[in-house]
XYZ file of C-alpha atoms in Angstrom:
606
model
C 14.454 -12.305 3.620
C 14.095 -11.909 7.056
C 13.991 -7.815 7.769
C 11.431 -5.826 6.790
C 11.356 -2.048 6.714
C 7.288 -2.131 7.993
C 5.664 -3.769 10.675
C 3.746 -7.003 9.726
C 0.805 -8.919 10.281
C -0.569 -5.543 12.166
C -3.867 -5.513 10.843
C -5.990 -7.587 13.549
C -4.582 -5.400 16.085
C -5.531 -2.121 14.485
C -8.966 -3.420 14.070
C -9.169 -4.510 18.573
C -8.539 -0.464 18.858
C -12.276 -0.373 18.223
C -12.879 -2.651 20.828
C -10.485 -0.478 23.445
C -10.612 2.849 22.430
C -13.725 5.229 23.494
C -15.397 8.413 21.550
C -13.222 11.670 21.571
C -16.415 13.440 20.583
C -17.682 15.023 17.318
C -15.176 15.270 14.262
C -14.287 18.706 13.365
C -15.272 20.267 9.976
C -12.154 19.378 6.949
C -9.309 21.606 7.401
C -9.209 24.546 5.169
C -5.615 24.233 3.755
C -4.796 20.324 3.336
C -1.986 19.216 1.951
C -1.834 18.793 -1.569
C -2.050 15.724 -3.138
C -1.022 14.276 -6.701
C -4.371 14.167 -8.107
C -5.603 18.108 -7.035
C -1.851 19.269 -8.011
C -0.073 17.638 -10.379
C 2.312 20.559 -11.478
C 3.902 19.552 -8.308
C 5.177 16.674 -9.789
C 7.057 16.525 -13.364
C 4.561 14.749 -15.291
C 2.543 18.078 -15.909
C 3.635 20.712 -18.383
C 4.764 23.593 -16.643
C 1.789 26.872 -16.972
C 3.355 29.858 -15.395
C -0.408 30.759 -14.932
C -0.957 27.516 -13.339
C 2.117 26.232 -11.998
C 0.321 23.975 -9.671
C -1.907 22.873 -12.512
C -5.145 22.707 -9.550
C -7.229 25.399 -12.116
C -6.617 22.986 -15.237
C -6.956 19.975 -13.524
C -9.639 21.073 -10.957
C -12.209 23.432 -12.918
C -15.297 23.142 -10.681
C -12.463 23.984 -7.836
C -14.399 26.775 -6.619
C -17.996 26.500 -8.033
C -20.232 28.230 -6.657
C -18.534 29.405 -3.856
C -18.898 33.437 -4.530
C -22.453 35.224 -5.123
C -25.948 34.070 -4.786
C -26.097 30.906 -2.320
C -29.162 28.764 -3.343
C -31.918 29.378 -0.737
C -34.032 26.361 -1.293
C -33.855 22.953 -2.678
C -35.754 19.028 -2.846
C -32.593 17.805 -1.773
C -29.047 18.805 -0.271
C -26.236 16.701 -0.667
C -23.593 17.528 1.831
C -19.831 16.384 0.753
C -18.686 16.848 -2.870
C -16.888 13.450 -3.493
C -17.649 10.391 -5.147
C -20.471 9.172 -3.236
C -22.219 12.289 -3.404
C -22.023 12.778 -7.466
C -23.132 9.390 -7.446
C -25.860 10.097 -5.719
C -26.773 13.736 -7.888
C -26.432 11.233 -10.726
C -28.158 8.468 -10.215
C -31.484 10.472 -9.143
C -31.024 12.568 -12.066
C -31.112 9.534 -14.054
C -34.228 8.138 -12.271
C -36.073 11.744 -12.495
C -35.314 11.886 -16.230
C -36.756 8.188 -16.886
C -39.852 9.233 -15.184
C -41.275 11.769 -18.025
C -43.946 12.778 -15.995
C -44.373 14.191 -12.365
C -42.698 16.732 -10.333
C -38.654 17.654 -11.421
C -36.302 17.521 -9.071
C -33.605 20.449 -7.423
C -30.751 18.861 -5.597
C -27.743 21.096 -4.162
C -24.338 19.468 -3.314
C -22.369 21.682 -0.511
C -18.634 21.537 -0.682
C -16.669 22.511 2.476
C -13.460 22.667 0.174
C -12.402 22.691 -3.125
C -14.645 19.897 -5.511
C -13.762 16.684 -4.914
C -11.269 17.363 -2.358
C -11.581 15.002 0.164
C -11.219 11.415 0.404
C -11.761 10.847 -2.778
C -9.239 13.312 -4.290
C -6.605 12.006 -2.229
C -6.889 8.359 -2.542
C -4.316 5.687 -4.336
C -6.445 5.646 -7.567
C -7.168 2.184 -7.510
C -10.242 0.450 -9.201
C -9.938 -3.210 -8.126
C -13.126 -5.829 -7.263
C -12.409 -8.104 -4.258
C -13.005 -11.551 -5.766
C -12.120 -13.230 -2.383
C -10.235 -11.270 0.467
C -11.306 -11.798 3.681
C -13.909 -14.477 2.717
C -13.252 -16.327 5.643
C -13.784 -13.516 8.213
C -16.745 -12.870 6.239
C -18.387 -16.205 5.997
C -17.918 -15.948 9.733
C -20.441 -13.445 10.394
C -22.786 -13.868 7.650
C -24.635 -16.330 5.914
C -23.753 -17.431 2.527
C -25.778 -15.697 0.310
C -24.715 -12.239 2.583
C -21.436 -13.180 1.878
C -22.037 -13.433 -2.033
C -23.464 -9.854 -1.604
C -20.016 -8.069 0.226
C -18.507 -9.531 -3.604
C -21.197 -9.036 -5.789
C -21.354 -5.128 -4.508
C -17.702 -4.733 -6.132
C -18.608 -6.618 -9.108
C -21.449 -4.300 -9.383
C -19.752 -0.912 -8.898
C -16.489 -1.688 -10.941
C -18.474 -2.712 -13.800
C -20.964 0.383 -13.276
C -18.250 2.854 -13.458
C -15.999 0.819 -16.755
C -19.666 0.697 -18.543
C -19.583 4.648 -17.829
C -16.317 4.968 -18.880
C -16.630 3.366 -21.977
C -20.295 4.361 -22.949
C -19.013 8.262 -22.970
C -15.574 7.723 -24.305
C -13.849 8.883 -20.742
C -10.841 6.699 -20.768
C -8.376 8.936 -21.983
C -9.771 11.418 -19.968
C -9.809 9.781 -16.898
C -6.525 7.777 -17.661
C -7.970 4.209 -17.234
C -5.605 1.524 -17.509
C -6.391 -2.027 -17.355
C -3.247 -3.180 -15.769
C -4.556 -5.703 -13.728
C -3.781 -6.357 -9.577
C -0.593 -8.306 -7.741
C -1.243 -8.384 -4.586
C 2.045 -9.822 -2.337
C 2.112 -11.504 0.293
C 4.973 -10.468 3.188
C 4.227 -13.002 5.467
C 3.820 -17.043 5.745
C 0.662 -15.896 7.454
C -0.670 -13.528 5.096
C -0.027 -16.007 2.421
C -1.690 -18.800 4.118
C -4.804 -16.696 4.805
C -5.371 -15.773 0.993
C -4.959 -18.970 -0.314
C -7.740 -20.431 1.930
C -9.868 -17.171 1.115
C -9.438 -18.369 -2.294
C -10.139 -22.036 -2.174
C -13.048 -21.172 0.340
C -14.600 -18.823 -2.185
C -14.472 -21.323 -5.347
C -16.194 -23.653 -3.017
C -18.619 -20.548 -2.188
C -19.234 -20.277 -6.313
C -18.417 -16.296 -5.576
C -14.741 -16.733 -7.645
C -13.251 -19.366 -10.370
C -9.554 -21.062 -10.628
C -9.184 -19.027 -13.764
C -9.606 -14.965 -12.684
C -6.471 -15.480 -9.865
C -2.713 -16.453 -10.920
C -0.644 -17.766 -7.637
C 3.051 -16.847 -8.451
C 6.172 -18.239 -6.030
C 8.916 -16.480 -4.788
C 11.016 -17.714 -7.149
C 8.540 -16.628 -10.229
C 7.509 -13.323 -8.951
C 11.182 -12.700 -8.163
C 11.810 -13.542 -12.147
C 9.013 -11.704 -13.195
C 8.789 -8.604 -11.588
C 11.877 -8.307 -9.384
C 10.113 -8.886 -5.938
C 11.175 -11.723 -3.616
C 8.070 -12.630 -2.481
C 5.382 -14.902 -3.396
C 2.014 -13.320 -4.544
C -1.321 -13.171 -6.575
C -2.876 -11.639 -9.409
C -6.301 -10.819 -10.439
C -7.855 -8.328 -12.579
C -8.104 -4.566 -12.014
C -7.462 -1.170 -13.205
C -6.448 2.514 -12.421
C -7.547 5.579 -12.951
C -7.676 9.549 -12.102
C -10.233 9.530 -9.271
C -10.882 13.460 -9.574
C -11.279 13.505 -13.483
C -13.630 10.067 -12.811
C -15.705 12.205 -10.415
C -15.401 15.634 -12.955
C -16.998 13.891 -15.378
C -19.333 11.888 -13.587
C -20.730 15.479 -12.192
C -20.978 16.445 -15.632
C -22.817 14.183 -16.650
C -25.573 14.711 -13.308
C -25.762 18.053 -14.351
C -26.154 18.345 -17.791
C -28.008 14.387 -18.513
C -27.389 11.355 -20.427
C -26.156 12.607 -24.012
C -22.992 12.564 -23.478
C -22.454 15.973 -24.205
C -21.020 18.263 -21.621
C -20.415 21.809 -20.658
C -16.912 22.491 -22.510
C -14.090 22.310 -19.585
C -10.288 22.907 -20.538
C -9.087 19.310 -20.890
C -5.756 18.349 -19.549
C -3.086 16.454 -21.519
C -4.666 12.816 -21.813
C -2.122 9.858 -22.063
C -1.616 8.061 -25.253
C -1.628 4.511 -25.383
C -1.682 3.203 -21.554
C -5.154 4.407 -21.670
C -7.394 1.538 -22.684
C -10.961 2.251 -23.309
C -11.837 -1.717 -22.662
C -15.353 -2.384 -22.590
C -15.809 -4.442 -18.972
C -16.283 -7.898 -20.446
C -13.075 -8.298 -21.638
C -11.225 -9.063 -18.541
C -11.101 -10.500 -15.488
C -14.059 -8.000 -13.792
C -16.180 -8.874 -16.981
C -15.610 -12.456 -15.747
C -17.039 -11.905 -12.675
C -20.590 -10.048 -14.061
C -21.169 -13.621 -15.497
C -20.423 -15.304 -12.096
C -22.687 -13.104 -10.286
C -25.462 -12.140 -13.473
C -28.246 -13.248 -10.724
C -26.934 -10.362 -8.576
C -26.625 -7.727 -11.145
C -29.470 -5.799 -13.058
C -29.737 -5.666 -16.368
C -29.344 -1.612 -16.984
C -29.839 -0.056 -14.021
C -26.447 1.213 -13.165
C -25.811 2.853 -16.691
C -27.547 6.309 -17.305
C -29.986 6.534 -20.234
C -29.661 7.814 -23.507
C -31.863 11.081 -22.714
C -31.375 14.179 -25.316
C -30.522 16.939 -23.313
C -29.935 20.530 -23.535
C -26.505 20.670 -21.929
C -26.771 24.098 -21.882
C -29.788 24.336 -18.913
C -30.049 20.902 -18.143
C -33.460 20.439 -19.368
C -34.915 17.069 -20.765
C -35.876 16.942 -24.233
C -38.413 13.787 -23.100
C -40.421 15.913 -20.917
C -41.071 19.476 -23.057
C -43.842 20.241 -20.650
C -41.034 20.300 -18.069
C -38.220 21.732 -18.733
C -35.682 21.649 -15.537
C -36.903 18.519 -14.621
C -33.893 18.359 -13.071
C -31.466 21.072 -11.830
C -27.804 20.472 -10.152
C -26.314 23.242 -8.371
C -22.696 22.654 -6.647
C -21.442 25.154 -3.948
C -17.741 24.621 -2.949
C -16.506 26.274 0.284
C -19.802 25.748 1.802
C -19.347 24.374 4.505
C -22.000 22.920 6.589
C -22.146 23.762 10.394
C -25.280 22.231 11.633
C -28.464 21.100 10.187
C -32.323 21.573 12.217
C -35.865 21.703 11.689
C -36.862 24.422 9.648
C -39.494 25.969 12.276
C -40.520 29.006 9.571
C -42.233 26.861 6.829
C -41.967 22.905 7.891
C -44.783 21.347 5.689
C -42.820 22.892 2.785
C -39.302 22.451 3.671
C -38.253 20.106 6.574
C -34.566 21.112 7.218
C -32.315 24.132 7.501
C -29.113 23.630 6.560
C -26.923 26.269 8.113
C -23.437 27.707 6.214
C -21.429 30.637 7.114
C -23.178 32.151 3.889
C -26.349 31.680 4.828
C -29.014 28.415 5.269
C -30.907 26.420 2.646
C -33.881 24.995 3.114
C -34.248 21.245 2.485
C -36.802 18.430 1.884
C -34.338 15.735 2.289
C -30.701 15.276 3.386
C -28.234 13.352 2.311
C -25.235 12.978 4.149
C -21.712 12.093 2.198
C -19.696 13.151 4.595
C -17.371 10.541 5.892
C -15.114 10.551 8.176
C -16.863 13.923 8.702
C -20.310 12.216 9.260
C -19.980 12.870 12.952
C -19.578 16.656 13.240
C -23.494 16.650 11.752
C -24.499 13.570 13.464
C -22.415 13.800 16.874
C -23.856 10.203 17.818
C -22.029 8.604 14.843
C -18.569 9.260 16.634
C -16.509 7.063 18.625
C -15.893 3.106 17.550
C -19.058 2.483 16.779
C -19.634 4.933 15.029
C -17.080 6.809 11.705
C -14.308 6.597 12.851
C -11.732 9.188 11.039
C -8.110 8.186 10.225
C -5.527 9.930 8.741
C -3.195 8.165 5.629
C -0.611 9.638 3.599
C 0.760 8.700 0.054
C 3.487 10.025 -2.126
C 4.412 10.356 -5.703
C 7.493 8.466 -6.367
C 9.877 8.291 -9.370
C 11.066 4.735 -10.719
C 14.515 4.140 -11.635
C 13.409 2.321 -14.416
C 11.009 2.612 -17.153
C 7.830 0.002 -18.646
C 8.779 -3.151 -20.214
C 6.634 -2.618 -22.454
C 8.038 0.464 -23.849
C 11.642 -1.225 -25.025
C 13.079 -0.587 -21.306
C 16.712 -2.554 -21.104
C 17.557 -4.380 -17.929
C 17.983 -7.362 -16.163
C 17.251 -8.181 -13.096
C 16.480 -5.609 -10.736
C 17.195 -3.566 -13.631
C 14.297 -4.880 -15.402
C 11.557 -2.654 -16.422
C 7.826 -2.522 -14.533
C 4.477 -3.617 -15.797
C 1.503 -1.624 -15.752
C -0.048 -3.847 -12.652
C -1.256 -1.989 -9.947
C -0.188 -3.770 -6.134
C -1.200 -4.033 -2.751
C 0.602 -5.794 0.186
C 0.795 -6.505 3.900
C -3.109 -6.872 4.681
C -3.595 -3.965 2.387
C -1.857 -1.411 4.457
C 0.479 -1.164 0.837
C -0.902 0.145 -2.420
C 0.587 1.568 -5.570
C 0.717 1.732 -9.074
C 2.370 2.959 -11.813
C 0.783 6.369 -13.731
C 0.649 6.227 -17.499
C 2.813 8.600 -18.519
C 1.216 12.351 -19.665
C 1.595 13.224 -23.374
C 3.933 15.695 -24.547
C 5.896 16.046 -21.173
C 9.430 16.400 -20.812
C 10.561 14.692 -17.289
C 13.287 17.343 -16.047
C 16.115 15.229 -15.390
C 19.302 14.833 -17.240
C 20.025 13.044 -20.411
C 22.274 10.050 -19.994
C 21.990 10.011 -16.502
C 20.108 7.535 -14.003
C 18.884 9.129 -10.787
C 21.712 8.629 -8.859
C 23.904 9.850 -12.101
C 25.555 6.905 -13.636
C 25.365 6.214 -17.403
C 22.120 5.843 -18.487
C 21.639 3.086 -21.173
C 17.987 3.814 -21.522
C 18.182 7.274 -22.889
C 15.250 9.134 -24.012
C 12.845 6.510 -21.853
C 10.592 7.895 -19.096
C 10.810 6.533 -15.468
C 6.702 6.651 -14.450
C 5.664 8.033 -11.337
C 4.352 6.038 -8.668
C 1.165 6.773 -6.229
C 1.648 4.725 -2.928
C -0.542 4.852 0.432
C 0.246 3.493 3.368
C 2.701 3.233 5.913
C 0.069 3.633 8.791
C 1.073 0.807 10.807
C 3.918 2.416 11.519
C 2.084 4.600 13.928
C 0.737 1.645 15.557
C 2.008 2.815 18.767
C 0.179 6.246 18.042
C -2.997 4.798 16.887
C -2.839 3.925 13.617
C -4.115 7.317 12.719
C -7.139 6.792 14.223
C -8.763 9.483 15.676
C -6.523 12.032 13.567
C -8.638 14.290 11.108
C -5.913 16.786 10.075
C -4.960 16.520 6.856
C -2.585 19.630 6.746
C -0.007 17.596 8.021
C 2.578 14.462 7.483
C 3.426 12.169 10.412
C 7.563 11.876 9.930
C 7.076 8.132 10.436
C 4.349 7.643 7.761
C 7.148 9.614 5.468
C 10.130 7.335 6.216
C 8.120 4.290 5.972
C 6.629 5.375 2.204
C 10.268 6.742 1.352
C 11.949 2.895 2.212
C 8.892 0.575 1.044
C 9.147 0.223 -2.905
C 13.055 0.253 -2.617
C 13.494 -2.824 -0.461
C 10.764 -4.573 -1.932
C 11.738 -4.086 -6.011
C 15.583 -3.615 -5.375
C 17.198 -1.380 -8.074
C 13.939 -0.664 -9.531
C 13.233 2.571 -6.924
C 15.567 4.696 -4.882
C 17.013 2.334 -1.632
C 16.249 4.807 1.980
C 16.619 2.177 4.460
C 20.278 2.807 5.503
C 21.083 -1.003 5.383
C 23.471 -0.450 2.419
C 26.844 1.344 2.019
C 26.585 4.111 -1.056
C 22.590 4.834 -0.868
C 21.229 7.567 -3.049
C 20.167 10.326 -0.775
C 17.685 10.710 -3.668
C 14.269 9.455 -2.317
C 12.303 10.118 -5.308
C 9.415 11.851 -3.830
C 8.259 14.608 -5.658
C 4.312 14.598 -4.167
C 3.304 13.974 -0.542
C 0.080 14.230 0.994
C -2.342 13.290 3.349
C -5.865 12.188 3.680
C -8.948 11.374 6.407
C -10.530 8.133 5.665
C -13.783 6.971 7.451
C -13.734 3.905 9.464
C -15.960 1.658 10.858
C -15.954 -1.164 13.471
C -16.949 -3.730 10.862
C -15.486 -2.538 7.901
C -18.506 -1.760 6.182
C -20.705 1.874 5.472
C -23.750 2.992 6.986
C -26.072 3.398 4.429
C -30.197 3.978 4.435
C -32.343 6.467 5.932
C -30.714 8.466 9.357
C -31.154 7.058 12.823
C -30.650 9.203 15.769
C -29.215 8.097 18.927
C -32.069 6.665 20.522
C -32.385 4.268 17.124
C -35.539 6.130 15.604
C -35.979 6.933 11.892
C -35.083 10.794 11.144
C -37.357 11.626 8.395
C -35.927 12.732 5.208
C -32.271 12.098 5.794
C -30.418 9.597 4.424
C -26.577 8.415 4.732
C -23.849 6.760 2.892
C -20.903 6.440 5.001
C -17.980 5.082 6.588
C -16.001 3.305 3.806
C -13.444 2.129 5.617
C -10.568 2.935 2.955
C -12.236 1.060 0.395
C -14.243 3.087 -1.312
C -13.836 3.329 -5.124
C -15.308 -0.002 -5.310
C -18.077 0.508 -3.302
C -19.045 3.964 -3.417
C -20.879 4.136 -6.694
C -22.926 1.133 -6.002
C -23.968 2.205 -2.501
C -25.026 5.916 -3.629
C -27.124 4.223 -6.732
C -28.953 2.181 -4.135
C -29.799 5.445 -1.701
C -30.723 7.467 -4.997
C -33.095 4.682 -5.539
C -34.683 4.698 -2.371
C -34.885 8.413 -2.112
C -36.572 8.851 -5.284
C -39.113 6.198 -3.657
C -39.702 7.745 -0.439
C -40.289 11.304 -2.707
C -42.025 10.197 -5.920
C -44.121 6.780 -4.572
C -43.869 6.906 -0.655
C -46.910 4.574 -1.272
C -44.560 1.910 -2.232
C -42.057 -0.297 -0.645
C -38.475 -0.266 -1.596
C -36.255 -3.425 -1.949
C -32.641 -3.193 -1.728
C -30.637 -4.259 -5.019
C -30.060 -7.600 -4.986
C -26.557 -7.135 -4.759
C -26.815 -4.818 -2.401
C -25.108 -6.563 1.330
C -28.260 -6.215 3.787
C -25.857 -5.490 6.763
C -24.680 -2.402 5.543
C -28.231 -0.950 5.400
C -29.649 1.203 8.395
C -32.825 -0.073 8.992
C -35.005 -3.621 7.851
C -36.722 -3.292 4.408
């Protein structure tokens, strides 16, 4: 198949725009009235029961929308975490997990500041994938560091995927956070693209980072039978989830401790059986914690079991303190600037300034993003964050799961519950579980396009898919763009033909190749979203440089994802919780990075 709605092979010269393009100064603060995406409002879409007080569903779905964003702003704290997304909850909760294990000492008050709603960034507008690299881009990699560096980019995703399943499963969150194990297909568009991931692959079972046995090769021929695409491909493990509920609870659990008990919220409409509370060792990820078991500690990304008082957060292991550690989240806060504090420095060394007021910090911690550089101006331009703007779209299947009795053959045939990725990884979707107790409003008897319907009474699932950014190459690639309040036209057209001419039959067909195309294009949710690039593809993390290269004391960073953050955020904020509980509690001791923490990503030698 020689056409191809997208552009191809387009990812090497995205990447020499860092080399060519120069800094267009400081990024602005988030725009106050994004777009809204899947995961912040699902009664957009019809998978979510209808609430004439919530038609959106945002309140349901969203409770900590607005916390703290009305009343008393806190006017001191140990530490302020600016940016309410995953990396910093991960953060709150990893130090609230090392302040609780201490029993004695000091506690511990830690703000996180919000410019939006919760969780509304980056991470709540993302393709909701969960997925450990177990050899993409080895070869690039093994180019620029040494072996056991190169282990370390791998044993990072191990680390964090497994982290945040172990969570999942020790608090009984997967029907919350609709987790399914679904596994990864990645295809491959091009002879190129498929050459390059078969030597990543043979490359890293020489390496010892993957085995023969956690990656299927398929043909065209095979994937064609088996899931309808005429391409060849791959598949490893992986899984999906609700990024915002993932975070939700995660918060939750920083504020309130380790016993699993939680602050009653309104919960949604969890899914019934697609959501597989699978401890991690039973698939492919679990795999890889044996492969890389000299990388990974033994406990130390899973909180502990403390007995807490959900009610004030104190810590039933430490009666002679009881807040030994307080979380307070202000949404809507956003932060303008950040300077010495000149009235009381040897008490507080920052002022964080809001348009409610200023705090006054020990320590900063910034989780900003593609935002990093409107507090840290040097941090813009290419070697710096770069922020780029993607978009994604819920999309209705014309067919159901396989797995549910769906009858067709072949484009006709059902869909797995894989989640995908193509073409360099500028493609990703997956199929949702579908909600319980949800009536799809569409006819009976009827297919999309409204011819008889032999599958009557079956669901079609909704798909999330990002991408389509190459086809602004000539514009940038989104580079540079950090309004999210918008949809480029050509992003929209390219995420509207995708899934149709690559699963023919199986999604509506928008290309205008073919005689008698629905003009139905399935979209129900579209959205967009700033992501944080960097020039090599990796986060700044560690304690704050300024421009000149010197140390800033007392803040910290973890930043700059590069799109690929769900399975490295966690893992990145438990490292900088670990050193910033050093530099506060023992500042008389060193601090060694994780073992399976990648060296090059840190901000300084330790």
């Amino acid at each position: 198949m020689s056409y191809f709605p997208l552009p191809l092979n387009a990812y090497d010269e995205f990447k020499a725009l860092f080399d060519r393009s120069s800094a267009s100064g400081p990024s602005p603060l988030p725009t106050p009235n994004p777009t809204k995406s899947f995961w912040t409002h699902p009664g957009l879409s019809r998978d979510w029961p209808y609430d004439s007080n919530d038609p959106q569903g945002c309140k349901k779905i969203n409770p900590y929308a607005s916390e703290g964003s009305e009343g008393h702003l806190t006017s001191e704290a140990d530490v302020v975490i600016i940016g309410g997304g995953i990396t910093g909850v991960s953060v709150a909760l990893e130090l609230g997990r090392l302040v609780r294990e201490e029993k004695t000492g000091p506690g511990l008050k830690v703000v996180i500041l919000e410019a939006r709603d919760f969780c509304s960034g980056a991470t709540g507008r993302n393709g909701g994938h969960l997925t450990a690299a177990i050899s993409h881009n080895y070869s690039s990699l093994a180019k620029l560091y040494s072996p056991e560096e190169v282990k370390r980019c791998f044993a990072l995703e191990e680390h964090t995927t497994t982290a945040i399943l172990s969570l999942i499963e020790k608090y009984g969150w997967a029907d919350y956070v609709d987790l399914v194990e679904g596994g990864h297909c990645v295809l491959l568009f091009s002879e190129r693209e498929a050459r390059e991931a078969k030597e990543d692959w043979k490359k890293a079972i020489e390496a010892g980072i993957t085995t023969k046995d956690q990656v299927r090769w398929l043909t065209t021929e095979e994937t064609k039978q088996e899931y309808g695409a005429s391409y060849p491909m791959y598949r490893t493990g992986g899984h999906n989830l609700w990024p915002l509920k993932l975070v939700t609870r995660m918060f939750e659990l920083a504020r309130d401790g380790g016993s699993g008990n939680k602050q009653e919220t309104e919960t949604v409409e969890a899914n019934s059986k697609d959501a597989i509370p699978l401890p991690a060792s039973s698939n492919l990820v679990g795999g890889m914690r044996k492969l890389f078991s000299s990388f990974l500690p033994s406990q130390q990304s899973n909180p502990t079991n403390q007995n807490t008082n959900t009610k004030t957060g104190s810590n039933n292991h430490r009666p002679d303190v009881p807040d030994a550690y307080q979380l307070v989240l202000h949404t809507h806060t956003a932060v303008h600037s950040v300077h010495p504090n000149e009235e009381d420095p040897s008490s507080f060394r920052w002022s964080v300034h809001t348009p409610r007021g200023n705090i006054k910090a020990k320590y900063i911690v910034y989780a900003t993003n593609a935002y990093t550089s409107h507090l840290l101006p040097h941090l813009s331009g290419p070697d710096g964050i770069v922020p780029v703007r993607g978009q994604a779209v819920a999309i209705r299947a014309k067919v159901g799961y396989t797995d549910e009795g769906w009858k067709g053959e072949g484009d006709h045939k059902g869909l797995s519950r894989s989640g995908w990725s193509g073409n360099e990884g500028f493609e990703y979707w997956f199929p949702r579980p579908h909600p319980k107790s949800v009536h799809q409003h569409q006819p009976d008897h009827q297919t999309l396009d409204g011819d008889e319907d032999p599958n009557d009474g079956l669901k079609r699932p909704l798909i999330i898919l990002g991408g389509a950014r190459e086809t602004l190459k000539d514009g940038g690639y989104g580079m540079y763009e950090t309004d999210d309040s918008v949809l480029d036209p050509g992003a929209s057209r390219g995420l509207r033909v995708f899934l149709g001419h690559v699963f023919p039959g199986k999604f509506p067909s928008m290309d205008g190749r073919d005689e008698g195309q629905s003009t139905e294009d399935g979209v129900e949710v579209e959205w967009s979203g700033i992501m944080g690039f960097t020039k090599s593809g990796d986060p700044f993390l560690g304690r704050v440089k300024d421009a000149n290269g010197e140390e800033i004391k007392g803040q910290y960073i973890a930043a700059g994802y590069t799109g690929h953050g769900m399975p490295r955020a966690y893992g990145c904020a438990e490292a900088l919780a670990s050193l910033i509980w050093r530099d506060i509690f023992h500042p008389e001791d060193s601090w060694s990075p994780p073992e399976w923490l990648p060296r090059h990503y840190l901000t300084g030698n330790f």
